[in-house]
PDB file of C-alpha atoms in Angstrom:
ATOM      1  CA  MET A 289       1.437 -55.609 -33.030  1.00  0.00           C
ATOM      2  CA  LYS A 290       3.345 -58.489 -34.661  1.00  0.00           C
ATOM      3  CA  ASP A 291       6.204 -56.164 -35.548  1.00  0.00           C
ATOM      4  CA  ASP A 292       6.514 -54.975 -31.940  1.00  0.00           C
ATOM      5  CA  LEU A 293       6.799 -58.324 -30.452  1.00  0.00           C
ATOM      6  CA  PRO A 294      10.671 -58.693 -30.468  1.00  0.00           C
ATOM      7  CA  MET A 295      10.927 -55.169 -29.024  1.00  0.00           C
ATOM      8  CA  ARG A 296       8.372 -55.956 -26.384  1.00  0.00           C
ATOM      9  CA  VAL A 297      10.105 -59.113 -25.311  1.00  0.00           C
ATOM     10  CA  LEU A 298      13.562 -57.422 -25.209  1.00  0.00           C
ATOM     11  CA  SER A 299      12.359 -54.422 -23.183  1.00  0.00           C
ATOM     12  CA  SER A 300      10.474 -56.718 -20.933  1.00  0.00           C
ATOM     13  CA  LEU A 301      13.615 -58.770 -20.119  1.00  0.00           C
ATOM     14  CA  VAL A 302      15.667 -55.615 -19.565  1.00  0.00           C
ATOM     15  CA  GLY A 303      12.878 -54.165 -17.295  1.00  0.00           C
ATOM     16  CA  ALA A 304      12.417 -57.444 -15.343  1.00  0.00           C
ATOM     17  CA  GLY A 305      16.283 -57.716 -14.715  1.00  0.00           C
ATOM     18  CA  LEU A 306      16.399 -54.161 -13.207  1.00  0.00           C
ATOM     19  CA  LEU A 307      13.313 -54.754 -11.268  1.00  0.00           C
ATOM     20  CA  LEU A 308      14.710 -57.830  -9.686  1.00  0.00           C
ATOM     21  CA  LEU A 309      17.792 -56.002  -8.743  1.00  0.00           C
ATOM     22  CA  VAL A 310      15.811 -53.225  -7.049  1.00  0.00           C
ATOM     23  CA  LEU A 311      13.657 -55.720  -5.083  1.00  0.00           C
ATOM     24  CA  TRP A 312      16.640 -57.842  -4.077  1.00  0.00           C
ATOM     25  CA  ALA A 313      18.555 -54.745  -2.821  1.00  0.00           C
ATOM     26  CA  GLY A 314      15.658 -53.808  -0.589  1.00  0.00           C
ATOM     27  CA  ILE A 315      14.386 -50.597   0.789  1.00  0.00           C
ATOM     28  CA  PRO A 316      17.563 -48.470  -0.060  1.00  0.00           C
ATOM     29  CA  LEU A 317      16.922 -48.995  -3.700  1.00  0.00           C
ATOM     30  CA  ILE A 318      13.014 -49.400  -3.543  1.00  0.00           C
ATOM     31  CA  LEU A 319      12.330 -46.155  -1.956  1.00  0.00           C
ATOM     32  CA  PRO A 320      14.088 -43.884  -4.627  1.00  0.00           C
ATOM     33  CA  THR A 321      12.689 -46.132  -7.342  1.00  0.00           C
ATOM     34  CA  LEU A 322       9.207 -45.395  -5.972  1.00  0.00           C
ATOM     35  CA  PHE A 323       9.910 -41.591  -5.990  1.00  0.00           C
ATOM     36  CA  PHE A 324      10.895 -41.983  -9.713  1.00  0.00           C
ATOM     37  CA  VAL A 325       7.800 -44.013 -10.521  1.00  0.00           C
ATOM     38  CA  LEU A 326       5.579 -41.443  -8.710  1.00  0.00           C
ATOM     39  CA  TRP A 327       7.093 -38.487 -10.521  1.00  0.00           C
ATOM     40  CA  LEU A 328       6.957 -40.090 -14.040  1.00  0.00           C
ATOM     41  CA  GLY A 329       3.495 -41.829 -13.367  1.00  0.00           C
ATOM     42  CA  GLY A 330       2.219 -38.379 -12.132  1.00  0.00           C
ATOM     43  CA  LEU A 331       3.520 -36.597 -15.214  1.00  0.00           C
ATOM     44  CA  GLU A 332       1.797 -39.120 -17.558  1.00  0.00           C
ATOM     45  CA  LEU A 333      -1.516 -38.625 -15.622  1.00  0.00           C
ATOM     46  CA  LYS A 334      -1.160 -34.965 -15.730  1.00  0.00           C
ATOM     47  CA  GLU A 335      -0.630 -35.003 -19.509  1.00  0.00           C
ATOM     48  CA  MET A 336      -3.546 -37.355 -20.113  1.00  0.00           C
ATOM     49  CA  LEU A 337      -5.975 -35.327 -18.049  1.00  0.00           C
ATOM     50  CA  ALA A 338      -4.924 -32.001 -19.637  1.00  0.00           C
ATOM     51  CA  ARG A 339      -6.293 -33.423 -22.930  1.00  0.00           C
ATOM     52  CA  ARG A 340      -9.709 -33.081 -21.200  1.00  0.00           C
ATOM     53  CA  GLY A 341      -8.874 -29.636 -19.821  1.00  0.00           C
ATOM     54  CA  ILE A 342      -8.465 -31.042 -16.320  1.00  0.00           C
ATOM     55  CA  GLY A 343      -5.557 -29.725 -14.100  1.00  0.00           C
ATOM     56  CA  LEU A 344      -3.571 -32.055 -11.813  1.00  0.00           C
ATOM     57  CA  ASN A 345      -1.693 -30.556  -8.733  1.00  0.00           C
ATOM     58  CA  GLN A 346       1.526 -32.513  -9.373  1.00  0.00           C
ATOM     59  CA  PRO A 347       3.649 -30.734  -6.794  1.00  0.00           C
ATOM     60  CA  LEU A 348       1.187 -31.502  -4.031  1.00  0.00           C
ATOM     61  CA  LEU A 349       0.767 -35.080  -5.352  1.00  0.00           C
ATOM     62  CA  PHE A 350       4.602 -35.573  -5.208  1.00  0.00           C
ATOM     63  CA  LEU A 351       4.853 -34.151  -1.695  1.00  0.00           C
ATOM     64  CA  GLY A 352       1.945 -36.097  -0.338  1.00  0.00           C
ATOM     65  CA  GLY A 353       3.145 -39.200  -2.129  1.00  0.00           C
ATOM     66  CA  GLY A 354       6.625 -38.786  -0.753  1.00  0.00           C
ATOM     67  CA  LEU A 355       5.132 -38.456   2.807  1.00  0.00           C
ATOM     68  CA  LEU A 356       2.994 -41.571   2.270  1.00  0.00           C
ATOM     69  CA  PHE A 357       6.151 -43.637   1.160  1.00  0.00           C
ATOM     70  CA  LEU A 358       8.024 -42.389   4.282  1.00  0.00           C
ATOM     71  CA  PHE A 359       5.043 -43.322   6.447  1.00  0.00           C
ATOM     72  CA  SER A 360       4.929 -46.781   4.810  1.00  0.00           C
ATOM     73  CA  LEU A 361       8.413 -47.729   6.018  1.00  0.00           C
ATOM     74  CA  PRO A 362       8.154 -50.814   8.080  1.00  0.00           C
ATOM     75  CA  GLN A 363      10.554 -49.492  10.721  1.00  0.00           C
ATOM     76  CA  LEU A 364       7.834 -47.058  11.844  1.00  0.00           C
ATOM     77  CA  TYR A 365       5.365 -49.819  12.323  1.00  0.00           C
ATOM     78  CA  TRP A 366       7.973 -51.861  14.214  1.00  0.00           C
ATOM     79  CA  HIS A 367       8.631 -49.030  16.794  1.00  0.00           C
ATOM     80  CA  PHE A 368       5.256 -47.467  16.821  1.00  0.00           C
ATOM     81  CA  PRO A 369       2.696 -50.077  15.925  1.00  0.00           C
ATOM     82  CA  GLN A 370      -0.219 -48.140  17.499  1.00  0.00           C
ATOM     83  CA  VAL A 371       0.037 -45.242  14.995  1.00  0.00           C
ATOM     84  CA  PRO A 372      -1.865 -45.843  11.652  1.00  0.00           C
ATOM     85  CA  TRP A 373       0.818 -44.046   9.701  1.00  0.00           C
ATOM     86  CA  ARG A 374      -0.543 -44.388   6.180  1.00  0.00           C
ATOM     87  CA  GLU A 375      -4.010 -43.020   7.305  1.00  0.00           C
ATOM     88  CA  VAL A 376      -2.137 -40.095   8.877  1.00  0.00           C
ATOM     89  CA  ALA A 377      -0.459 -39.394   5.617  1.00  0.00           C
ATOM     90  CA  LEU A 378      -3.798 -39.650   3.829  1.00  0.00           C
ATOM     91  CA  GLY A 379      -5.436 -37.260   6.417  1.00  0.00           C
ATOM     92  CA  LEU A 380      -2.612 -34.722   6.048  1.00  0.00           C
ATOM     93  CA  PHE A 381      -2.859 -34.899   2.231  1.00  0.00           C
ATOM     94  CA  LEU A 382      -6.554 -34.225   2.315  1.00  0.00           C
ATOM     95  CA  MET A 383      -6.075 -31.172   4.635  1.00  0.00           C
ATOM     96  CA  GLY A 384      -3.244 -29.855   2.453  1.00  0.00           C
ATOM     97  CA  SER A 385      -5.410 -30.326  -0.710  1.00  0.00           C
ATOM     98  CA  PHE A 386      -8.345 -28.548   0.826  1.00  0.00           C
ATOM     99  CA  SER A 387      -6.124 -25.699   1.953  1.00  0.00           C
ATOM    100  CA  TYR A 388      -4.507 -25.351  -1.411  1.00  0.00           C
ATOM    101  CA  GLU A 389      -7.790 -24.997  -3.153  1.00  0.00           C
ATOM    102  CA  LEU A 390      -9.158 -22.570  -0.565  1.00  0.00           C
ATOM    103  CA  LEU A 391      -6.207 -20.334  -1.225  1.00  0.00           C
ATOM    104  CA  ARG A 392      -5.736 -20.967  -5.071  1.00  0.00           C
ATOM    105  CA  GLY A 393      -9.139 -20.949  -6.743  1.00  0.00           C
ATOM    106  CA  ALA A 394     -11.414 -23.650  -5.296  1.00  0.00           C
ATOM    107  CA  ASP A 395     -10.913 -25.982  -8.244  1.00  0.00           C
ATOM    108  CA  LEU A 396     -12.894 -29.009  -7.047  1.00  0.00           C
ATOM    109  CA  THR A 397     -12.195 -30.928 -10.347  1.00  0.00           C
ATOM    110  CA  ARG A 398      -8.558 -30.461  -9.826  1.00  0.00           C
ATOM    111  CA  PHE A 399      -8.863 -31.518  -6.152  1.00  0.00           C
ATOM    112  CA  ALA A 400     -10.907 -34.612  -7.036  1.00  0.00           C
ATOM    113  CA  PHE A 401      -8.512 -35.930  -9.695  1.00  0.00           C
ATOM    114  CA  THR A 402      -5.414 -35.065  -7.553  1.00  0.00           C
ATOM    115  CA  LEU A 403      -6.966 -37.232  -4.805  1.00  0.00           C
ATOM    116  CA  LEU A 404      -7.786 -39.978  -7.372  1.00  0.00           C
ATOM    117  CA  ALA A 405      -4.138 -39.817  -8.562  1.00  0.00           C
ATOM    118  CA  PHE A 406      -2.939 -39.983  -4.845  1.00  0.00           C
ATOM    119  CA  LEU A 407      -4.937 -43.086  -4.200  1.00  0.00           C
ATOM    120  CA  TYR A 408      -3.996 -44.676  -7.636  1.00  0.00           C
ATOM    121  CA  LEU A 409      -0.218 -44.198  -7.406  1.00  0.00           C
ATOM    122  CA  PRO A 410       1.425 -43.557  -4.009  1.00  0.00           C
ATOM    123  CA  TRP A 411      -1.243 -45.183  -1.970  1.00  0.00           C
ATOM    124  CA  SER A 412      -0.983 -48.377  -3.935  1.00  0.00           C
ATOM    125  CA  LEU A 413       2.849 -48.312  -4.466  1.00  0.00           C
ATOM    126  CA  GLY A 414       3.420 -47.698  -0.753  1.00  0.00           C
ATOM    127  CA  TYR A 415       2.494 -51.356  -0.062  1.00  0.00           C
ATOM    128  CA  VAL A 416       5.605 -52.363  -1.825  1.00  0.00           C
ATOM    129  CA  LEU A 417       7.647 -51.143   1.115  1.00  0.00           C
ATOM    130  CA  LEU A 418       5.502 -52.998   3.609  1.00  0.00           C
ATOM    131  CA  LEU A 419       5.504 -56.225   1.530  1.00  0.00           C
ATOM    132  CA  ARG A 420       9.373 -56.200   1.170  1.00  0.00           C
ATOM    133  CA  GLU A 421       9.617 -56.602   4.997  1.00  0.00           C
ATOM    134  CA  THR A 422       6.480 -58.972   5.451  1.00  0.00           C
ATOM    135  CA  PRO A 423       6.454 -61.160   7.428  1.00  0.00           C
ATOM    136  CA  ASP A 424      10.190 -60.514   7.842  1.00  0.00           C
ATOM    137  CA  PRO A 425      13.093 -59.135   5.606  1.00  0.00           C
ATOM    138  CA  GLY A 426      14.141 -62.530   4.623  1.00  0.00           C
ATOM    139  CA  LEU A 427      10.782 -63.849   3.476  1.00  0.00           C
ATOM    140  CA  GLY A 428       9.562 -60.464   2.281  1.00  0.00           C
ATOM    141  CA  LEU A 429      11.403 -60.779  -1.133  1.00  0.00           C
ATOM    142  CA  TRP A 430       9.450 -63.948  -1.766  1.00  0.00           C
ATOM    143  CA  THR A 431       6.208 -62.474  -0.618  1.00  0.00           C
ATOM    144  CA  LEU A 432       6.739 -59.562  -2.987  1.00  0.00           C
ATOM    145  CA  SER A 433       7.372 -62.009  -5.839  1.00  0.00           C
ATOM    146  CA  LEU A 434       3.807 -63.239  -5.756  1.00  0.00           C
ATOM    147  CA  PRO A 435       2.040 -60.112  -7.341  1.00  0.00           C
ATOM    148  CA  LEU A 436       4.876 -59.801  -9.785  1.00  0.00           C
ATOM    149  CA  VAL A 437       4.520 -63.356 -11.108  1.00  0.00           C
ATOM    150  CA  ALA A 438       0.691 -63.106 -11.066  1.00  0.00           C
ATOM    151  CA  SER A 439       0.737 -59.800 -12.969  1.00  0.00           C
ATOM    152  CA  PHE A 440       3.340 -60.692 -15.609  1.00  0.00           C
ATOM    153  CA  ALA A 441       1.766 -64.148 -16.201  1.00  0.00           C
ATOM    154  CA  THR A 442      -1.743 -62.693 -16.497  1.00  0.00           C
ATOM    155  CA  ASP A 443      -0.584 -60.090 -19.004  1.00  0.00           C
ATOM    156  CA  THR A 444       1.248 -62.800 -21.047  1.00  0.00           C
ATOM    157  CA  GLY A 445      -1.579 -65.362 -20.847  1.00  0.00           C
ATOM    158  CA  ALA A 446      -4.160 -62.725 -21.821  1.00  0.00           C
ATOM    159  CA  TYR A 447      -2.128 -61.403 -24.791  1.00  0.00           C
ATOM    160  CA  PHE A 448      -1.546 -64.713 -26.354  1.00  0.00           C
ATOM    161  CA  ALA A 449      -4.928 -66.247 -25.570  1.00  0.00           C
ATOM    162  CA  GLY A 450      -6.802 -63.115 -26.902  1.00  0.00           C
ATOM    163  CA  ARG A 451      -4.590 -63.058 -29.906  1.00  0.00           C
ATOM    164  CA  PHE A 452      -5.192 -66.654 -30.935  1.00  0.00           C
ATOM    165  CA  PHE A 453      -8.656 -67.523 -29.486  1.00  0.00           C
ATOM    166  CA  GLY A 454     -10.224 -64.096 -28.841  1.00  0.00           C
ATOM    167  CA  ARG A 455     -13.775 -63.873 -30.140  1.00  0.00           C
ATOM    168  CA  HIS A 456     -16.039 -62.160 -27.621  1.00  0.00           C
ATOM    169  CA  LYS A 457     -15.359 -58.660 -26.341  1.00  0.00           C
ATOM    170  CA  LEU A 458     -14.880 -58.277 -22.640  1.00  0.00           C
ATOM    171  CA  ALA A 459     -15.392 -54.528 -22.180  1.00  0.00           C
ATOM    172  CA  PRO A 460     -15.903 -53.069 -25.684  1.00  0.00           C
ATOM    173  CA  GLU A 461     -16.627 -49.577 -24.451  1.00  0.00           C
ATOM    174  CA  ILE A 462     -13.444 -49.332 -22.440  1.00  0.00           C
ATOM    175  CA  SER A 463     -10.927 -51.567 -24.211  1.00  0.00           C
ATOM    176  CA  PRO A 464     -12.210 -53.029 -27.598  1.00  0.00           C
ATOM    177  CA  GLY A 465      -9.092 -55.232 -28.038  1.00  0.00           C
ATOM    178  CA  LYS A 466      -9.688 -57.219 -24.886  1.00  0.00           C
ATOM    179  CA  THR A 467     -11.662 -60.425 -25.153  1.00  0.00           C
ATOM    180  CA  LEU A 468     -13.282 -62.878 -22.786  1.00  0.00           C
ATOM    181  CA  GLU A 469     -11.153 -65.686 -24.148  1.00  0.00           C
ATOM    182  CA  GLY A 470      -8.036 -63.522 -23.365  1.00  0.00           C
ATOM    183  CA  SER A 471      -9.227 -62.893 -19.834  1.00  0.00           C
ATOM    184  CA  MET A 472      -9.772 -66.585 -19.167  1.00  0.00           C
ATOM    185  CA  GLY A 473      -6.370 -67.329 -20.687  1.00  0.00           C
ATOM    186  CA  GLY A 474      -4.823 -64.739 -18.407  1.00  0.00           C
ATOM    187  CA  ILE A 475      -6.320 -66.359 -15.204  1.00  0.00           C
ATOM    188  CA  LEU A 476      -5.378 -69.833 -16.331  1.00  0.00           C
ATOM    189  CA  PHE A 477      -1.795 -68.974 -17.183  1.00  0.00           C
ATOM    190  CA  SER A 478      -1.395 -66.932 -13.999  1.00  0.00           C
ATOM    191  CA  PHE A 479      -2.800 -69.865 -11.973  1.00  0.00           C
ATOM    192  CA  LEU A 480      -0.428 -72.246 -13.615  1.00  0.00           C
ATOM    193  CA  ALA A 481       2.591 -69.965 -13.328  1.00  0.00           C
ATOM    194  CA  LEU A 482       2.023 -69.402  -9.607  1.00  0.00           C
ATOM    195  CA  LEU A 483       1.442 -73.114  -9.135  1.00  0.00           C
ATOM    196  CA  ALA A 484       4.663 -73.905 -10.741  1.00  0.00           C
ATOM    197  CA  TYR A 485       6.577 -71.181  -9.104  1.00  0.00           C
ATOM    198  CA  THR A 486       5.341 -71.853  -5.641  1.00  0.00           C
ATOM    199  CA  ALA A 487       6.005 -75.498  -6.071  1.00  0.00           C
ATOM    200  CA  LEU A 488       9.622 -74.822  -6.686  1.00  0.00           C
ATOM    201  CA  VAL A 489      10.010 -72.668  -3.661  1.00  0.00           C
ATOM    202  CA  ARG A 490       7.238 -73.950  -1.537  1.00  0.00           C
ATOM    203  CA  GLU A 491       9.147 -74.092   1.788  1.00  0.00           C
ATOM    204  CA  VAL A 492       9.652 -70.364   1.958  1.00  0.00           C
ATOM    205  CA  PHE A 493       5.987 -69.418   1.851  1.00  0.00           C
ATOM    206  CA  PRO A 494       4.062 -69.511   5.239  1.00  0.00           C
ATOM    207  CA  PHE A 495       0.826 -70.353   3.549  1.00  0.00           C
ATOM    208  CA  GLY A 496      -0.998 -73.590   2.883  1.00  0.00           C
ATOM    209  CA  LEU A 497      -1.613 -74.884  -0.673  1.00  0.00           C
ATOM    210  CA  LEU A 498      -5.287 -73.979  -0.772  1.00  0.00           C
ATOM    211  CA  GLU A 499      -4.331 -70.397   0.343  1.00  0.00           C
ATOM    212  CA  LEU A 500      -1.905 -70.209  -2.542  1.00  0.00           C
ATOM    213  CA  TRP A 501      -4.463 -71.332  -4.962  1.00  0.00           C
ATOM    214  CA  LEU A 502      -6.850 -68.660  -3.683  1.00  0.00           C
ATOM    215  CA  PHE A 503      -4.076 -66.057  -4.002  1.00  0.00           C
ATOM    216  CA  SER A 504      -3.604 -67.062  -7.598  1.00  0.00           C
ATOM    217  CA  LEU A 505      -7.157 -66.641  -8.596  1.00  0.00           C
ATOM    218  CA  LEU A 506      -7.626 -63.465  -6.738  1.00  0.00           C
ATOM    219  CA  LEU A 507      -4.279 -61.759  -7.959  1.00  0.00           C
ATOM    220  CA  SER A 508      -5.039 -62.614 -11.561  1.00  0.00           C
ATOM    221  CA  LEU A 509      -8.540 -61.067 -11.312  1.00  0.00           C
ATOM    222  CA  ALA A 510      -7.000 -58.037  -9.508  1.00  0.00           C
ATOM    223  CA  ALA A 511      -4.251 -57.735 -12.334  1.00  0.00           C
ATOM    224  CA  GLN A 512      -7.013 -57.676 -14.966  1.00  0.00           C
ATOM    225  CA  LEU A 513      -9.083 -55.146 -13.017  1.00  0.00           C
ATOM    226  CA  GLY A 514      -5.981 -52.895 -12.856  1.00  0.00           C
ATOM    227  CA  ASP A 515      -5.421 -53.299 -16.638  1.00  0.00           C
ATOM    228  CA  LEU A 516      -9.021 -52.220 -17.326  1.00  0.00           C
ATOM    229  CA  ALA A 517      -8.933 -49.391 -14.926  1.00  0.00           C
ATOM    230  CA  GLU A 518      -5.898 -48.014 -16.823  1.00  0.00           C
ATOM    231  CA  SER A 519      -7.712 -48.471 -20.080  1.00  0.00           C
ATOM    232  CA  MET A 520     -10.671 -46.572 -18.697  1.00  0.00           C
ATOM    233  CA  LEU A 521      -8.400 -43.645 -17.850  1.00  0.00           C
ATOM    234  CA  LYS A 522      -6.812 -43.804 -21.374  1.00  0.00           C
ATOM    235  CA  ARG A 523     -10.218 -43.903 -22.951  1.00  0.00           C
ATOM    236  CA  PHE A 524     -11.343 -40.950 -20.879  1.00  0.00           C
ATOM    237  CA  ALA A 525      -8.257 -39.033 -22.129  1.00  0.00           C
ATOM    238  CA  GLY A 526      -8.470 -40.216 -25.716  1.00  0.00           C
ATOM    239  CA  VAL A 527      -4.977 -41.757 -25.935  1.00  0.00           C
ATOM    240  CA  LYS A 528      -3.705 -45.151 -26.866  1.00  0.00           C
ATOM    241  CA  ASP A 529      -0.760 -45.264 -24.458  1.00  0.00           C
ATOM    242  CA  SER A 530      -0.180 -43.371 -21.255  1.00  0.00           C
ATOM    243  CA  GLY A 531       3.276 -42.167 -22.519  1.00  0.00           C
ATOM    244  CA  ARG A 532       6.518 -43.397 -24.149  1.00  0.00           C
ATOM    245  CA  PHE A 533       8.591 -45.127 -21.258  1.00  0.00           C
ATOM    246  CA  LEU A 534       9.433 -48.599 -22.651  1.00  0.00           C
ATOM    247  CA  PRO A 535       9.927 -49.262 -26.394  1.00  0.00           C
ATOM    248  CA  GLY A 536       6.973 -51.508 -27.583  1.00  0.00           C
ATOM    249  CA  HIS A 537       5.148 -51.141 -24.204  1.00  0.00           C
ATOM    250  CA  GLY A 538       3.967 -47.558 -24.198  1.00  0.00           C
ATOM    251  CA  GLY A 539       4.020 -45.539 -20.982  1.00  0.00           C
ATOM    252  CA  LEU A 540       5.109 -46.351 -17.412  1.00  0.00           C
ATOM    253  CA  LEU A 541       1.516 -46.572 -16.249  1.00  0.00           C
ATOM    254  CA  ASP A 542       0.796 -49.161 -19.013  1.00  0.00           C
ATOM    255  CA  ARG A 543       3.381 -51.385 -17.545  1.00  0.00           C
ATOM    256  CA  ILE A 544       2.488 -51.081 -13.805  1.00  0.00           C
ATOM    257  CA  ASP A 545      -1.353 -50.881 -14.106  1.00  0.00           C
ATOM    258  CA  SER A 546      -1.770 -54.471 -13.020  1.00  0.00           C
ATOM    259  CA  LEU A 547       0.790 -54.109 -10.143  1.00  0.00           C
ATOM    260  CA  LEU A 548      -1.131 -51.079  -8.714  1.00  0.00           C
ATOM    261  CA  PHE A 549      -3.960 -53.417  -7.852  1.00  0.00           C
ATOM    262  CA  THR A 550      -1.970 -56.721  -6.897  1.00  0.00           C
ATOM    263  CA  PHE A 551       0.520 -55.050  -4.579  1.00  0.00           C
ATOM    264  CA  PRO A 552      -2.305 -53.921  -2.001  1.00  0.00           C
ATOM    265  CA  LEU A 553      -4.323 -57.140  -2.461  1.00  0.00           C
ATOM    266  CA  THR A 554      -1.241 -59.208  -1.739  1.00  0.00           C
ATOM    267  CA  TYR A 555      -0.486 -57.246   1.352  1.00  0.00           C
ATOM    268  CA  PHE A 556      -4.133 -57.649   2.611  1.00  0.00           C
ATOM    269  CA  LEU A 557      -4.027 -61.461   1.880  1.00  0.00           C
ATOM    270  CA  VAL A 558      -0.692 -61.991   3.609  1.00  0.00           C
ATOM    271  CA  VAL A 559      -1.886 -60.016   6.730  1.00  0.00           C
ATOM    272  CA  LEU A 560      -5.105 -62.081   6.837  1.00  0.00           C
ATOM    273  CA  PHE A 561      -3.433 -65.466   6.353  1.00  0.00           C
ATOM    274  CA  THR A 562      -0.329 -65.128   8.472  1.00  0.00           C
TER     275      THR A 562
END
C-alpha cells in the first residue's frame, strides 16, 4: 500500500481536475460522462457478478439508465413540474425487465440483480443532473461541490487515521482493513474540510451554519456507508477491486462508491432546507 501512494495521489489529482472541468461545464459534459460511468460501472458489476454465476442484463440496464438520466434533466421539471419523471423511468424499467424475463427465460435472479444495479448506478447518479441546477444554475455548481468535498475528505481522513491509529475492526466480515478509528478519522476530517470550505465561500450557500454542520456529519456517514456497500459487493464476488480503471485506485466503482450515496442525500437535504 505504501508503494502505491505516489500513484494514488497523482491519479487522484488528474481525476479531480477532469471532474472539476466536467462539473464546471455543466449538463452538456455531465450527461455524456454519466453515460460513460454507467457503461463502465455496469461492466464492472457484470464481471463481478459473473464470478458467482449471476447474469446481469447490461443492455437493459444501459437503456433504462439512459432513460432515467434523460428524465432527470432539470428542464423537464421546470416545464412539467407535476410529472414525477424519475418515478416514471423506474416504472418503465420495471415493466421492461418483467417483460424481458417473461420472454427470455424468467431468470428472477438476473431480474433482481439488474434492478439492484439500476438503483445503485443510474438512480443515484441521476441526482447529479438535478444538483447541478439546484437551486439554480449559478449556485448549482457550489451545491454539487458539497458531496464531492465530503466524500474525498472522508476517504482521505479514514485512510490516514486507519493507517496510523487503526486498532479495532469496523466490519471485519465485510472489509477487514477498515477500523473504527479510521471511520472516526474520516468523519472528523470531512467535518473540518467542509467547515473550512464553506467558511471560504460561505456567502454562496443558501443554508445556515447549523444546517451545514448537519450536512457535514450526514454526508460523511453516507460516504462511509457507500464505501462499505461496495466492499460488501466485492466480498460477495470474491474480488479485491471492482476493476482496473485508475492506477493505484482499482476500478471505477471503487472511486465513486461514496458518491453514489452522498449525491442523493445532498439533493434530499437541499430540497428539505431550501
